[in-house]
Tab-separated table of C-alpha atoms and ligand atoms in Angstrom:
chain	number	residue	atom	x	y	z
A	138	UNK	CA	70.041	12.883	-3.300
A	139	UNK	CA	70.400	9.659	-5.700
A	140	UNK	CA	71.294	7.065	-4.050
A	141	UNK	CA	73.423	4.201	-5.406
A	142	UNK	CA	70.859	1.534	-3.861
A	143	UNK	CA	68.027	3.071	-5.745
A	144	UNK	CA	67.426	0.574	-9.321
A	145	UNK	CA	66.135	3.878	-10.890
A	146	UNK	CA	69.944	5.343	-10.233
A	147	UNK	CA	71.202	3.254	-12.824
A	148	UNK	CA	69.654	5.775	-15.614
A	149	UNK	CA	71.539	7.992	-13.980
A	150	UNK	CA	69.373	11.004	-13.815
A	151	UNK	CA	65.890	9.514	-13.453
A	152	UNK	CA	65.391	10.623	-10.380
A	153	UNK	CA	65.637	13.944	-11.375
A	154	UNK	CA	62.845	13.298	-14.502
A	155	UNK	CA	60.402	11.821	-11.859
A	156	UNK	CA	61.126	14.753	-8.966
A	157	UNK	CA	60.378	16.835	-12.098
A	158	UNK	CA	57.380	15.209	-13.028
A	159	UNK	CA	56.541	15.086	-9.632
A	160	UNK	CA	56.768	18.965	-9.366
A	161	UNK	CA	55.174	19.726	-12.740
A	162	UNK	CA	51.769	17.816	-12.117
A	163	UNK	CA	51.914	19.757	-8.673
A	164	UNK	CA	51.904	22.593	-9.855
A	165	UNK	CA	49.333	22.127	-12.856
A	166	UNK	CA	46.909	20.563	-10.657
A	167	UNK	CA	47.029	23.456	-7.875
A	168	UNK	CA	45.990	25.636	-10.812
A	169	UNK	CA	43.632	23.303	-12.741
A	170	UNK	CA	39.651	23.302	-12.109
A	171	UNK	CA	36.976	21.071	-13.100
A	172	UNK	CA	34.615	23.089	-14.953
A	173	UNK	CA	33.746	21.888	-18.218
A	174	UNK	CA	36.152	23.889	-20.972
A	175	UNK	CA	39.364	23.138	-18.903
A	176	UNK	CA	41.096	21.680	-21.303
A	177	UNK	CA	43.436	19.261	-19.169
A	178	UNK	CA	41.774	15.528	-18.533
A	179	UNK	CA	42.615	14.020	-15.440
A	180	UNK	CA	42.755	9.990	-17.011
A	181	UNK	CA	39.042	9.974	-15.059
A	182	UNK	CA	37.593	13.166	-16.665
A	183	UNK	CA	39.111	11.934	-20.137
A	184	UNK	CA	36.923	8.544	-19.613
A	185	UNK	CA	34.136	10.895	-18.779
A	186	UNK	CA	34.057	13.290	-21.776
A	187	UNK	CA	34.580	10.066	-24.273
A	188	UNK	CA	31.155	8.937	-22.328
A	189	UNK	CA	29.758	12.251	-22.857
A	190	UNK	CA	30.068	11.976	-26.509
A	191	UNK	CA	27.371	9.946	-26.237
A	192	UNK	CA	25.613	12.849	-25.137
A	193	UNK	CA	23.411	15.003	-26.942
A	194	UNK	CA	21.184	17.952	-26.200
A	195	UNK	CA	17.439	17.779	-27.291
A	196	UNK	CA	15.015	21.008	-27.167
A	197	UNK	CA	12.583	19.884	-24.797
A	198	UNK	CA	9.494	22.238	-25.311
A	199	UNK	CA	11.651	25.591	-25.503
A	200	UNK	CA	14.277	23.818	-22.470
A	201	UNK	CA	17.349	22.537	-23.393
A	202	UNK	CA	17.723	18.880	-22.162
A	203	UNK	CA	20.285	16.515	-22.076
A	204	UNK	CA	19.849	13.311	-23.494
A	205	UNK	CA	21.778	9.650	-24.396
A	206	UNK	CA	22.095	9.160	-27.672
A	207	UNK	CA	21.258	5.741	-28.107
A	208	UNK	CA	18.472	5.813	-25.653
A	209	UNK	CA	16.431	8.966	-27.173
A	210	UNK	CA	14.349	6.910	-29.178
A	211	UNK	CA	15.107	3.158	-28.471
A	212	UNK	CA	11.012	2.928	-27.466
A	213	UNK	CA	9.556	6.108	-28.837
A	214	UNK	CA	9.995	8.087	-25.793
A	215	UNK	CA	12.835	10.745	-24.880
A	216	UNK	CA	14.590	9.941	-22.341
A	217	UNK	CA	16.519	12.743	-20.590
A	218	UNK	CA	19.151	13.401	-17.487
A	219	UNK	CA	17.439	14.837	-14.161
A	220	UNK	CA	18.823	17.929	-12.860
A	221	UNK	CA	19.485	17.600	-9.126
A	222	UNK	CA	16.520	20.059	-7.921
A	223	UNK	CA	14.302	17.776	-10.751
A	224	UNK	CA	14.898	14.629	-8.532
A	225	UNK	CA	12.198	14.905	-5.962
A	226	UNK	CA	9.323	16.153	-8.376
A	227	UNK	CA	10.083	13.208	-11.288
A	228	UNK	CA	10.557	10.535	-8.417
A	229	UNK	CA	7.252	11.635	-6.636
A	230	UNK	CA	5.422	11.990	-9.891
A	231	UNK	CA	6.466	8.456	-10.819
A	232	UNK	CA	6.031	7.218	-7.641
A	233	UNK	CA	2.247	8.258	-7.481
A	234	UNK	CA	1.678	7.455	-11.168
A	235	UNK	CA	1.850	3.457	-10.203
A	236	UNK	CA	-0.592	4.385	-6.825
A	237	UNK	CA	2.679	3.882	-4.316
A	238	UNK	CA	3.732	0.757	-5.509
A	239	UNK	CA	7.329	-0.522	-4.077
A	240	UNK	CA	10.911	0.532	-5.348
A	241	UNK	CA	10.932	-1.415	-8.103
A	242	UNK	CA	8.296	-0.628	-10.186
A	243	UNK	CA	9.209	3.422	-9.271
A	244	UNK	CA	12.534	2.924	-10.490
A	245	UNK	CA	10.847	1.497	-13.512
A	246	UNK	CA	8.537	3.834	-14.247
A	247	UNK	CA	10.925	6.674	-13.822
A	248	UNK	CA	13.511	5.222	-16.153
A	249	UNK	CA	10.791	5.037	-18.921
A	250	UNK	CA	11.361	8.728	-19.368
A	251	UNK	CA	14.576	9.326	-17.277
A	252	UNK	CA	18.035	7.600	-17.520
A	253	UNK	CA	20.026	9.114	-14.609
A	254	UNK	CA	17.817	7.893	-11.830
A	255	UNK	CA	19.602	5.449	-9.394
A	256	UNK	CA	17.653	3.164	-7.422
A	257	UNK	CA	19.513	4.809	-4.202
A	258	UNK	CA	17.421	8.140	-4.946
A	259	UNK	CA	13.851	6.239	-5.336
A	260	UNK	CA	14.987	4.031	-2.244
A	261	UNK	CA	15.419	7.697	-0.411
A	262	UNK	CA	12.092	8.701	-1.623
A	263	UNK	CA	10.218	5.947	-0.781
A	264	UNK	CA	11.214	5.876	3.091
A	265	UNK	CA	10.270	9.428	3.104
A	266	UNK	CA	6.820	8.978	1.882
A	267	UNK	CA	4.111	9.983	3.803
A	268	UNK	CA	1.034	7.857	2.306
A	269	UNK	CA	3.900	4.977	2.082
A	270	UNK	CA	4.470	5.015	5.806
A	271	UNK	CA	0.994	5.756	6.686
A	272	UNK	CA	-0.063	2.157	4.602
A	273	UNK	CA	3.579	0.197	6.538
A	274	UNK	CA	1.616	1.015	9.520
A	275	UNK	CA	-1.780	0.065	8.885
A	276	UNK	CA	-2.315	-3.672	9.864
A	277	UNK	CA	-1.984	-5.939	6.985
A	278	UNK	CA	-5.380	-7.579	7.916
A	279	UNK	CA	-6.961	-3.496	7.217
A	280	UNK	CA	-5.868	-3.046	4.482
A	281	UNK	CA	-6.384	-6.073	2.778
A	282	UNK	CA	-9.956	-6.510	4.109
A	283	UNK	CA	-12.725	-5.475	1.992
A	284	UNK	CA	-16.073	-4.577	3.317
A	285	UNK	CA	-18.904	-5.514	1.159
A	286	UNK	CA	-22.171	-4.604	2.718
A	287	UNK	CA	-25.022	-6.750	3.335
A	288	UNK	CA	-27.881	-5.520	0.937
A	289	UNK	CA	-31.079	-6.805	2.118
A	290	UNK	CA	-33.770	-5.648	-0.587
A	291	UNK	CA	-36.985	-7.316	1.310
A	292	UNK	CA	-38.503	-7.485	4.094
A	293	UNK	CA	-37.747	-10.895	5.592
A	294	UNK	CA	-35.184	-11.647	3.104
A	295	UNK	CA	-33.026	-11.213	5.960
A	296	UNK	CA	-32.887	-11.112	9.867
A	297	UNK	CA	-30.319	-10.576	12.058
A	298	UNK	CA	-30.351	-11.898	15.878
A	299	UNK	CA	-28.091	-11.112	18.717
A	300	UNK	CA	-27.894	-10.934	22.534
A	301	UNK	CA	-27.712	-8.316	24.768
A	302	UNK	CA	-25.793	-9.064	27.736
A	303	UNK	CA	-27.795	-7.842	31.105
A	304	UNK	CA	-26.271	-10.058	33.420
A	305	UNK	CA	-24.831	-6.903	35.105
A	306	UNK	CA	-28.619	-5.563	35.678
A	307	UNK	CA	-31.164	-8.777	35.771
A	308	UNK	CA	-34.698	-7.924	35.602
A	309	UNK	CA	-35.625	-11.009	38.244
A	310	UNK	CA	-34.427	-14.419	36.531
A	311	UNK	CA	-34.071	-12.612	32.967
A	312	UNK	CA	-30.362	-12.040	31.732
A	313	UNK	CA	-30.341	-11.302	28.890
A	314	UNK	CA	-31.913	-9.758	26.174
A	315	UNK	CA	-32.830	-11.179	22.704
A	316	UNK	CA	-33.092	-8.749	19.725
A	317	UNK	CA	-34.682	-9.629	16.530
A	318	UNK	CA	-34.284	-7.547	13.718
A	319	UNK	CA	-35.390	-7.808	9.954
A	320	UNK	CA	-32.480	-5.974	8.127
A	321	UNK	CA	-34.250	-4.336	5.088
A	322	UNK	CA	-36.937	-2.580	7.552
A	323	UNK	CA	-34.690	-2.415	10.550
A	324	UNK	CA	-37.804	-3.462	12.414
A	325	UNK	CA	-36.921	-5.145	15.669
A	326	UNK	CA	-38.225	-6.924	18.498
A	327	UNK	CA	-36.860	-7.218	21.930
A	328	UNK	CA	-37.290	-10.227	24.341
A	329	UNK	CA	-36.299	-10.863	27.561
A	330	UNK	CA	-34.107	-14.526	27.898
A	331	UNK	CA	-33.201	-16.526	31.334
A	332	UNK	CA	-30.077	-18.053	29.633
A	333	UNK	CA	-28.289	-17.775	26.496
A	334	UNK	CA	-29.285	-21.363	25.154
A	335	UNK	CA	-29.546	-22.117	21.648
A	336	UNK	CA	-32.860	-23.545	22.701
A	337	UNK	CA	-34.544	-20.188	24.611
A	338	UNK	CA	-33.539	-18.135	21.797
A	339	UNK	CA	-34.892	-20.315	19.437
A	340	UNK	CA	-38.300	-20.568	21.317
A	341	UNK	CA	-37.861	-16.610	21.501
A	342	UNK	CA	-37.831	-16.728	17.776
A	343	UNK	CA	-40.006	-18.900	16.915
A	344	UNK	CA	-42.981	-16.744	18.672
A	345	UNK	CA	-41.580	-13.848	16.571
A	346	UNK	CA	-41.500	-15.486	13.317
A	347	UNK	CA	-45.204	-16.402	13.849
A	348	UNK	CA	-45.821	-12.661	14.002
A	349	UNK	CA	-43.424	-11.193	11.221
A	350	UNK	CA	-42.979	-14.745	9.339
A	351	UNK	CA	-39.654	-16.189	8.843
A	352	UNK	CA	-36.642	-14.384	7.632
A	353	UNK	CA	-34.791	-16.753	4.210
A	354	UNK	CA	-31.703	-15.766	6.288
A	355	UNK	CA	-30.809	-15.869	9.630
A	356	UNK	CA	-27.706	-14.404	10.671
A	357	UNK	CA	-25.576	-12.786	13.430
A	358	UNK	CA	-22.926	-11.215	14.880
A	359	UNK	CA	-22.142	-13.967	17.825
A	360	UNK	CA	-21.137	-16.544	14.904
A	361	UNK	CA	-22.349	-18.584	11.862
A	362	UNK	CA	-22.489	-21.746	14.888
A	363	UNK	CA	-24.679	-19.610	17.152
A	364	UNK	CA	-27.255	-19.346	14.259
A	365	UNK	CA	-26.803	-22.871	12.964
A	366	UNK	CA	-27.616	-24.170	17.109
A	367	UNK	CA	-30.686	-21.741	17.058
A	368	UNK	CA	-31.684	-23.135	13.389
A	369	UNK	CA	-31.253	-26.207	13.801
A	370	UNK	CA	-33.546	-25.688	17.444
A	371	UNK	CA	-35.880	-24.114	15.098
A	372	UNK	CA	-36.100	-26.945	12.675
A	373	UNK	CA	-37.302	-29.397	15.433
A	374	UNK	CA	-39.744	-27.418	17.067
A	375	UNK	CA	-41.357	-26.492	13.648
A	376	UNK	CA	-40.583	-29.099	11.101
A	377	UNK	CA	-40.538	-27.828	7.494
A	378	UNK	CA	-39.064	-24.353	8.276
A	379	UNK	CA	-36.548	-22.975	5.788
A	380	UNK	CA	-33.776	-20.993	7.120
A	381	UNK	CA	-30.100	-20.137	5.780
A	382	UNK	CA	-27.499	-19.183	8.223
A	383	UNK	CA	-25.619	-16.511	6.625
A	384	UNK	CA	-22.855	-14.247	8.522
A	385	UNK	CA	-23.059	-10.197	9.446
A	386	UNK	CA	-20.391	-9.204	6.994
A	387	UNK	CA	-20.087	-5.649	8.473
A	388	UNK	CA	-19.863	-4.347	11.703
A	389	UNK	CA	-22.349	-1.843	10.573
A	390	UNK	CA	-24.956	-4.187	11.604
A	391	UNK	CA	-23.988	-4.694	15.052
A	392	UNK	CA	-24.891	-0.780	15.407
A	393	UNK	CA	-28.053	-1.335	13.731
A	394	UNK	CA	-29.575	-4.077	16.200
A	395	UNK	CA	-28.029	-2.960	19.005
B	99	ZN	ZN1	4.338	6.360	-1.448
């Protein structure tokens, strides 16, 4: 079996120690197990038991836990290793603590109690969760907007206007319809227009607000210039009026008037 080739040869019988070794390890390893009290370190499982040393096992309200060493106390809090069927609950619990905030602050929040927690795991959470995919799919533009209702708390404080297109039914030459409506009474008034003019709707107003007196606000849901055209119509047929344009912050109103 030696060969003279071989440099090992030269020993003479090395060949026969290594085939040896070869055989021994064989045969230990076809025998040997992992579990914790074998008493044979692969040089991987050695590495690993020096690192458990670092180990130590804390009595977490009548549960054993296992904890580092040098991390138990380094802030005040325990930290301890997650059993596998642990890992949903403490990432979801984490997770919803910081209202679904992104994989970095989970990851952060869960290592403030837990150490063995990879980034991996709360990546795998995270694409699995359900109010997290429901927000990804919301529009940006939904979620972000805020609605803040228009609180009128007075009668002609203020008035919304808008047009109601009739063009598909005309009553003779009328159009369209102008609505008036104070928004703290929800009183309205209804008139009918030939065109959509800044200057008929203004004239439209105009005989309204010398009924229910003018509104401090003027506002609508066709646009702040639609109200600023009719205002500033309003201002020269009836010079020392006093109107703001303001805008219909919620669609809300739209339902009201219309
Ligand atoms: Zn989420």
């Amino acid at each position: 079996m030696a060969s003279a080739s071989s440099p090992s040869s030269s020993t003479g019988d090395g060949n026969d120690i290594n085939t040896c070794k070869l055989q021994f390890y064989k045969e230990i390893s076809s025998h040997a197990n992992n579990s914790s009290n074998n008493p044979l370190f692969s040089a991987e499982r050695y590495e690993q038991m020096i690192e458990l040393i670092a180990y130590a096992v804390i009595d977490f309200g009548g549960k054993l836990k296992l904890t580092k060493k040098n991390d138990e106390f380094s802030d005040g809090i325990i930290k301890y290793f997650v059993q596998l069927d642990e890992l949903f609950g403490i990432i979801k619990e984490a997770h919803i603590t910081i209202d679904h905030r992104g994989i970095v602050n989970t990851l952060k929040e869960v290592k403030k109690r837990f150490v063995n927690v990879t980034e991996k795991q709360v990546t795998l959470f995270i694409s699995g969760c359900e109010e997290c995919k429901r927000k990804r799919s919301m529009p940006k533009s939904a979620t972000k907007l805020v609605i803040k209702p228009v609180i009128s708390n007075d009668f002609n404080a203020r008035g919304q206007v808008d047009l109601v297109d009739m063009q598909l039914c005309p009553d003779g030459p009328y159009k369209l319809i102008v609505n008036y409506q104070d928004h703290f009474t929800k009183f309205c008034i209804l008139r009918p227009l030939k065109t959509k003019t800044a200057c008929e709707v203004a004239y439209q107003l105009l005989e309204i607000f010398t009924i229910l007196g003018v509104p401090v606000i003027l506002q609508s849901d066709s646009g702040r210039e639609f109200v600023a055209k009719i205002i500033q119509e309003l201002v020269d047929m009836w010079s020392g009026v006093k109107i703001v344009h303001g805008r219909a912050r919620y669609p809300q109103s739209q339902g009201s008037v219309e």
